[in-house]
Short mmCIF file of C-alpha atoms in Angstrom, two decimals:
data_model
loop_
_atom_site.label_atom_id
_atom_site.label_comp_id
_atom_site.label_asym_id
_atom_site.label_seq_id
_atom_site.Cartn_x
_atom_site.Cartn_y
_atom_site.Cartn_z
CA UNK A 15 -24.21 -35.90 70.41
CA UNK A 16 -20.90 -34.43 71.49
CA UNK A 17 -17.78 -35.76 69.82
CA UNK A 18 -14.54 -37.01 71.29
CA UNK A 19 -12.85 -34.38 73.41
CA UNK A 20 -9.19 -34.19 74.31
CA UNK A 21 -7.46 -32.00 76.86
CA UNK A 22 -5.27 -30.12 76.81
CA UNK A 23 -5.04 -29.19 73.14
CA UNK A 24 -1.43 -28.01 73.41
CA UNK A 25 1.40 -28.85 75.78
CA UNK A 26 5.01 -27.83 76.02
CA UNK A 27 7.30 -29.91 78.22
CA UNK A 28 11.02 -30.38 78.66
CA UNK A 29 13.04 -33.55 78.36
CA UNK A 30 12.80 -35.82 81.37
CA UNK A 31 9.40 -34.56 82.49
CA UNK A 32 6.24 -36.60 82.38
CA UNK A 33 2.89 -35.72 80.86
CA UNK A 34 -0.72 -36.87 81.14
CA UNK A 35 -3.23 -36.47 78.36
CA UNK A 36 -6.96 -36.91 78.73
CA UNK A 37 -9.67 -38.20 76.41
CA UNK A 38 -13.43 -38.24 76.85
CA UNK A 39 -15.18 -40.58 74.39
CA UNK A 40 -18.51 -40.12 72.69
CA UNK A 41 -21.33 -40.86 75.11
CA UNK A 42 -22.07 -44.59 75.09
CA UNK A 43 -18.73 -45.57 73.56
CA UNK A 44 -16.75 -47.96 75.69
CA UNK A 45 -13.59 -48.42 73.66
CA UNK A 46 -10.85 -45.80 73.55
CA UNK A 47 -7.75 -46.03 71.36
CA UNK A 48 -4.71 -43.80 71.26
CA UNK A 49 -2.51 -42.96 68.29
CA UNK A 50 0.68 -40.99 67.85
CA UNK A 51 1.13 -38.90 64.70
CA UNK A 52 4.55 -37.61 63.65
CA UNK A 53 5.85 -36.38 60.29
CA UNK A 54 8.42 -39.16 60.15
CA UNK A 55 6.45 -42.18 61.36
CA UNK A 56 2.92 -41.16 60.45
CA UNK A 57 -0.01 -42.47 62.44
CA UNK A 58 0.88 -45.27 64.83
CA UNK A 59 -1.33 -47.20 67.20
CA UNK A 60 -0.39 -46.89 70.88
CA UNK A 61 -3.02 -48.90 72.79
CA UNK A 62 -6.70 -49.57 73.19
CA UNK A 63 -8.83 -49.79 76.32
CA UNK A 64 -12.20 -51.36 76.83
CA UNK A 65 -14.02 -51.64 80.15
CA UNK A 66 -10.97 -50.35 82.02
CA UNK A 67 -8.73 -53.08 80.53
CA UNK A 68 -5.98 -52.70 78.01
CA UNK A 69 -7.01 -54.94 75.18
CA UNK A 70 -4.42 -54.15 72.54
CA UNK A 71 -1.00 -52.53 72.55
CA UNK A 72 1.25 -51.17 69.84
CA UNK A 73 5.01 -51.26 69.64
CA UNK A 74 5.97 -48.43 71.98
CA UNK A 75 8.32 -48.43 74.99
CA UNK A 76 7.03 -48.85 78.51
CA UNK A 77 7.31 -45.09 79.08
CA UNK A 78 3.95 -44.89 77.32
CA UNK A 79 1.08 -46.05 79.47
CA UNK A 80 -2.61 -45.51 79.78
CA UNK A 81 -5.69 -46.26 81.75
CA UNK A 82 -9.42 -46.10 81.44
CA UNK A 83 -11.93 -45.16 84.08
CA UNK A 84 -15.35 -46.61 84.80
CA UNK A 85 -17.01 -43.78 82.84
CA UNK A 86 -14.88 -44.76 79.79
CA UNK A 87 -12.74 -41.64 79.98
CA UNK A 88 -9.12 -42.43 79.31
CA UNK A 89 -5.74 -40.98 80.10
CA UNK A 90 -2.37 -41.67 78.64
CA UNK A 91 0.89 -40.92 80.36
CA UNK A 92 4.37 -40.51 78.97
CA UNK A 93 7.20 -40.57 81.48
CA UNK A 94 10.76 -39.36 81.02
CA UNK A 95 9.95 -37.40 77.91
CA UNK A 96 12.31 -37.45 74.96
CA UNK A 97 12.55 -35.02 72.07
CA UNK A 98 11.17 -37.71 69.77
CA UNK A 99 7.94 -37.82 71.74
CA UNK A 100 6.92 -34.51 70.19
CA UNK A 101 3.81 -35.40 68.25
CA UNK A 102 0.10 -35.04 67.84
CA UNK A 103 -1.60 -37.56 70.11
CA UNK A 104 -5.01 -38.62 68.87
CA UNK A 105 -7.68 -40.40 70.80
CA UNK A 106 -10.48 -42.34 69.13
CA UNK A 107 -13.61 -43.90 70.54
CA UNK A 108 -15.90 -46.64 69.31
CA UNK A 109 -18.81 -48.63 70.67
CA UNK A 110 -17.32 -51.96 71.61
CA UNK A 111 -15.40 -53.64 68.81
CA UNK A 112 -16.80 -56.97 69.90
CA UNK A 113 -19.74 -57.32 67.55
CA UNK A 114 -17.85 -59.44 65.07
CA UNK A 115 -17.20 -56.49 62.82
CA UNK A 116 -14.88 -53.56 63.29
CA UNK A 117 -16.50 -50.65 65.05
CA UNK A 118 -15.96 -47.31 63.45
CA UNK A 119 -13.46 -45.19 65.32
CA UNK A 120 -14.23 -41.51 65.78
CA UNK A 121 -11.30 -39.25 66.48
CA UNK A 122 -10.81 -36.26 68.71
CA UNK A 123 -8.93 -33.11 67.70
CA UNK A 124 -5.72 -34.30 69.31
CA UNK A 125 -3.21 -32.96 71.81
CA UNK A 126 -0.12 -31.34 70.33
CA UNK A 127 2.84 -32.19 72.57
CA UNK A 128 6.11 -30.35 72.12
CA UNK A 129 9.16 -31.55 74.02
CA UNK A 130 12.03 -29.07 74.35
CA UNK B 208 3.76 -57.64 57.87
CA UNK B 209 0.43 -56.06 57.18
CA UNK B 210 0.73 -52.70 55.46
CA UNK B 211 -1.21 -49.97 53.75
CA UNK B 212 0.29 -48.10 50.82
CA UNK B 213 -0.73 -44.74 49.53
CA UNK B 214 1.56 -44.27 46.53
CA UNK B 215 0.96 -40.56 46.09
CA UNK B 216 2.39 -38.27 48.77
CA UNK B 217 1.18 -35.07 47.14
CA UNK B 218 -1.52 -34.47 44.55
CA UNK B 219 -2.55 -31.15 43.04
CA UNK B 220 -5.78 -30.75 41.13
CA UNK B 221 -7.75 -27.83 39.79
CA UNK B 222 -11.04 -26.93 41.36
CA UNK B 223 -13.82 -28.73 39.54
CA UNK B 224 -11.56 -31.51 38.31
CA UNK B 225 -12.07 -35.14 39.24
CA UNK B 226 -9.97 -36.82 41.90
CA UNK B 227 -8.77 -40.33 42.61
CA UNK B 228 -6.56 -41.18 45.59
CA UNK B 229 -5.00 -44.61 45.59
CA UNK B 230 -4.78 -47.09 48.43
CA UNK B 231 -3.43 -50.63 48.44
CA UNK B 232 -3.22 -53.03 51.35
CA UNK B 233 -1.40 -56.26 51.97
CA UNK B 234 -3.47 -58.87 53.77
CA UNK B 235 -4.42 -62.47 53.20
CA UNK B 236 -8.13 -61.69 53.24
CA UNK B 237 -10.49 -58.75 53.12
CA UNK B 238 -9.90 -56.31 55.94
CA UNK B 239 -12.18 -53.53 57.08
CA UNK B 240 -11.30 -50.40 55.11
CA UNK B 241 -11.60 -46.73 55.92
CA UNK B 242 -10.80 -43.32 54.50
CA UNK B 243 -10.22 -40.42 56.86
CA UNK B 244 -9.49 -36.76 56.14
CA UNK B 245 -7.41 -34.41 58.26
CA UNK B 246 -7.39 -30.64 57.92
CA UNK B 247 -4.34 -28.77 59.27
CA UNK B 248 -4.18 -28.88 63.05
CA UNK B 249 -7.26 -31.04 63.30
CA UNK B 250 -8.13 -34.61 64.14
CA UNK B 251 -9.31 -37.23 61.67
CA UNK B 252 -12.77 -37.17 60.18
CA UNK B 253 -14.27 -40.36 58.76
CA UNK B 254 -15.19 -40.05 55.09
CA UNK B 255 -16.41 -43.59 54.45
CA UNK B 256 -15.91 -47.22 55.36
CA UNK B 257 -16.21 -50.69 53.86
CA UNK B 258 -16.96 -53.77 55.89
CA UNK B 259 -18.70 -56.06 53.39
CA UNK B 260 -21.34 -56.11 50.68
CA UNK B 261 -21.53 -53.60 47.84
CA UNK B 262 -17.98 -52.80 46.79
CA UNK B 263 -18.82 -49.20 45.90
CA UNK B 264 -19.41 -47.17 49.03
CA UNK B 265 -20.64 -43.63 49.34
CA UNK B 266 -19.34 -41.25 51.95
CA UNK B 267 -19.72 -37.71 53.10
CA UNK B 268 -18.81 -34.59 51.15
CA UNK B 269 -19.49 -36.32 47.81
CA UNK B 270 -16.72 -38.90 48.14
CA UNK B 271 -16.97 -42.53 47.13
CA UNK B 272 -14.58 -45.47 47.19
CA UNK B 273 -14.44 -48.78 45.41
CA UNK B 274 -13.08 -51.97 46.92
CA UNK B 275 -11.37 -54.23 44.39
CA UNK B 276 -10.39 -57.54 45.92
CA UNK B 277 -8.35 -58.66 42.90
CA UNK B 278 -6.17 -55.56 43.15
CA UNK B 279 -6.17 -55.26 46.98
CA UNK B 280 -7.20 -51.67 46.47
CA UNK B 281 -9.64 -49.22 47.98
CA UNK B 282 -9.35 -46.03 45.95
CA UNK B 283 -11.13 -42.84 46.91
CA UNK B 284 -12.84 -40.74 44.24
CA UNK B 285 -14.68 -37.49 43.85
CA UNK B 286 -16.13 -36.28 40.54
CA UNK B 287 -15.61 -32.55 41.15
CA UNK B 288 -13.19 -31.20 43.72
CA UNK B 289 -13.89 -28.07 45.76
CA UNK B 290 -11.24 -25.78 47.24
CA UNK B 291 -12.37 -26.86 50.70
CA UNK B 292 -11.28 -30.43 49.94
CA UNK B 293 -7.63 -29.43 50.34
CA UNK B 294 -6.42 -31.57 53.23
CA UNK B 295 -4.54 -34.78 53.97
CA UNK B 296 -6.27 -38.06 53.27
CA UNK B 297 -5.53 -41.31 55.05
CA UNK B 298 -6.48 -44.82 54.09
CA UNK B 299 -6.68 -47.28 56.98
CA UNK B 300 -7.40 -50.94 57.60
CA UNK B 301 -8.83 -52.45 60.75
CA UNK B 302 -10.34 -55.58 62.17
CA UNK B 303 -8.79 -58.92 63.03
CA UNK B 304 -6.26 -58.64 60.26
CA UNK B 305 -4.69 -55.58 61.83
CA UNK B 306 -4.05 -57.43 65.07
CA UNK B 307 -7.21 -56.48 66.88
CA UNK B 308 -10.64 -55.11 66.40
CA UNK B 309 -9.93 -51.55 67.33
CA UNK B 310 -6.45 -51.14 65.98
CA UNK B 311 -6.19 -49.21 62.73
CA UNK B 312 -3.17 -49.40 60.47
CA UNK B 313 -2.79 -46.24 58.42
CA UNK B 314 -1.17 -45.41 55.15
CA UNK B 315 1.31 -42.54 55.01
CA UNK B 316 -1.33 -40.16 53.72
CA UNK B 317 -1.85 -38.15 50.55
CA UNK B 318 -1.77 -34.37 50.77
CA UNK B 319 -4.23 -32.79 48.36
CA UNK B 320 -3.80 -29.25 47.09
CA UNK B 321 -6.55 -27.59 45.06
CA UNK B 322 -5.80 -24.82 42.57
CA UNK B 323 -8.54 -22.28 41.90
#
């Protein structure tokens, strides 16, 4: 079974631009979560989508948004990029998270975003 | 606030030596616990997880971890380290106690170096 895929793997943008990152979950997984990884702040939860609905959100400004499609693929968007948005953005998928126990999250390779 | 602490930022061991990476969490009850490993430029790979039951869990690559409720700890161990184990290791908690089923809270990570 194929793992979580993320595209593109690398991006270079300039301040003020916007960017869209894509994530395809493991087949059959319906929950997609996004995380930001930086040297200073570590791994931080951005948001989680299930059945096209945002179910959980971390403490990030409104410039960070996401969506999920009917095939469970997800995109996240960052508008008005700032230098501090440079990070590795990781996507994770899991089955449902509604079974009464935490589903295991499986991570993709990440998208490395550099903001100049 | 809920938190995960990995006290050791860097650890260096000799190949063939034993390894223990520490992880402590602050919650009122037992969370769901995970260890992930990240090689340079890569995403996170799940090593093992604890949801309930036997407090000693076995994972991939010869790793194991022991949950100790009295110490709020979930330390990762390996009896004999291989050079390929050099990577960064993250402890994480999930479940209701992290604010939602599919939200993981990560420790800062421990970077492992292996000397030949």
